[in-house]
């Protein structure tokens, strides 16, 4: 079975094949939709859903993973979803605190996103990070679990990650190689040119806005070849800004967001601030579906 269009799977009836002699086979699609019954999301604040507010959700955030789970649950009465992501965690913390718990939940699909926080630290080595990530993928695939592996965005100057573009690109290429070796699927944030729009990001330029999380959810569902009800959103063009206005905004952002973040890292203060996963157990969503015309708020 060939992988086409940047690891999207074409020509299939809405199912993701996971092949290779050492891995368990994925069941056939049910009702023409998809084969998954238990989805567990691992990662940091990006997967937790920070800056996609939802007062009725655990910890007050929704995010792309919740949106994907909502769509995967449609027409699947026994579908269950857990989100173990914790804001601020480094890659080794994600692996040490979330991976074992995820395996114990017995998922057939896991998303794994981490390493962006590491790359913001001086001296971060994308090759060493990739080695840690590969060990985690090996554990999941060894259990026959389908893995969706995120590569980071090419955000230019829209986010703080744009200042670390070279390290991100190296890390991403390592992740693509890991996916190839272990039959994982790449959720390609780098290829999402719509993320170059500043409105896809929150004021801190680190986390997606509600519109950004919505776009990422669409990308993940399309990558999995799953039919869904999410509609692409096209914000109206922004008015042009002068160079002086843009630089003034950069100064305010650096003062309010970048400098405090760097200082916390220097002082080795945990940005997780004692937070726990918002959905530590795999449980049904109980019809938590938002009509496309109302989404995002």
Tab-separated table of N, CA and C in Angstrom, residues 157-158 163 198 203 205 238-255:
chain	number	residue	atom	x	y	z
A	157	UNK	N	7.644	33.980	10.958
A	157	UNK	CA	7.713	34.877	12.105
A	157	UNK	C	6.370	35.003	12.811
A	158	UNK	N	5.408	34.133	12.454
A	158	UNK	CA	4.090	34.219	13.071
A	158	UNK	C	4.115	33.772	14.520
A	163	UNK	N	11.580	31.530	15.162
A	163	UNK	CA	12.952	31.932	15.461
A	163	UNK	C	13.883	30.717	15.571
A	198	UNK	N	-1.262	34.966	10.893
A	198	UNK	CA	-1.129	35.289	12.307
A	198	UNK	C	-2.384	34.967	13.095
A	203	UNK	N	-2.434	35.191	21.086
A	203	UNK	CA	-1.618	36.383	21.326
A	203	UNK	C	-0.194	36.034	21.739
A	205	UNK	N	1.639	33.758	20.471
A	205	UNK	CA	2.350	33.279	19.285
A	205	UNK	C	2.954	31.895	19.479
A	238	UNK	N	-6.458	40.777	6.699
A	238	UNK	CA	-6.150	41.788	7.700
A	238	UNK	C	-5.753	43.101	7.034
A	239	UNK	N	-6.061	44.225	7.655
A	239	UNK	CA	-5.578	45.501	7.104
A	239	UNK	C	-4.068	45.576	7.203
A	240	UNK	N	-3.459	46.262	6.276
A	240	UNK	CA	-1.995	46.377	6.254
A	240	UNK	C	-1.501	47.172	7.461
A	241	UNK	N	-0.327	46.766	7.979
A	241	UNK	CA	0.292	47.467	9.097
A	241	UNK	C	1.606	48.081	8.643
A	242	UNK	N	1.921	49.199	9.231
A	242	UNK	CA	3.219	49.806	8.940
A	242	UNK	C	4.321	49.030	9.643
A	243	UNK	N	5.554	49.211	9.179
A	243	UNK	CA	6.688	48.569	9.830
A	243	UNK	C	6.748	48.956	11.300
A	244	UNK	N	6.486	50.228	11.614
A	244	UNK	CA	6.559	50.702	12.994
A	244	UNK	C	5.508	50.012	13.870
A	245	UNK	N	4.287	49.840	13.357
A	245	UNK	CA	3.240	49.169	14.122
A	245	UNK	C	3.597	47.707	14.389
A	246	UNK	N	4.133	47.048	13.370
A	246	UNK	CA	4.507	45.642	13.529
A	246	UNK	C	5.610	45.478	14.564
A	247	UNK	N	6.619	46.344	14.534
A	247	UNK	CA	7.722	46.248	15.504
A	247	UNK	C	7.234	46.552	16.917
A	248	UNK	N	6.309	47.493	17.051
A	248	UNK	CA	5.761	47.802	18.371
A	248	UNK	C	5.052	46.581	18.946
A	249	UNK	N	4.313	45.864	18.114
A	249	UNK	CA	3.641	44.657	18.576
A	249	UNK	C	4.658	43.594	18.979
A	250	UNK	N	5.768	43.495	18.227
A	250	UNK	CA	6.808	42.539	18.573
A	250	UNK	C	7.404	42.843	19.946
A	251	UNK	N	7.616	44.124	20.241
A	251	UNK	CA	8.202	44.512	21.523
A	251	UNK	C	7.262	44.154	22.676
A	252	UNK	N	5.972	44.434	22.495
A	252	UNK	CA	4.988	44.107	23.531
A	252	UNK	C	4.934	42.598	23.751
A	253	UNK	N	4.935	41.844	22.648
A	253	UNK	CA	4.892	40.379	22.756
A	253	UNK	C	6.119	39.857	23.502
A	254	UNK	N	7.309	40.350	23.150
A	254	UNK	CA	8.530	39.893	23.809
A	254	UNK	C	8.484	40.182	25.307
A	255	UNK	N	7.985	41.364	25.669
A	255	UNK	CA	7.909	41.740	27.083
A	255	UNK	C	6.915	40.876	27.847
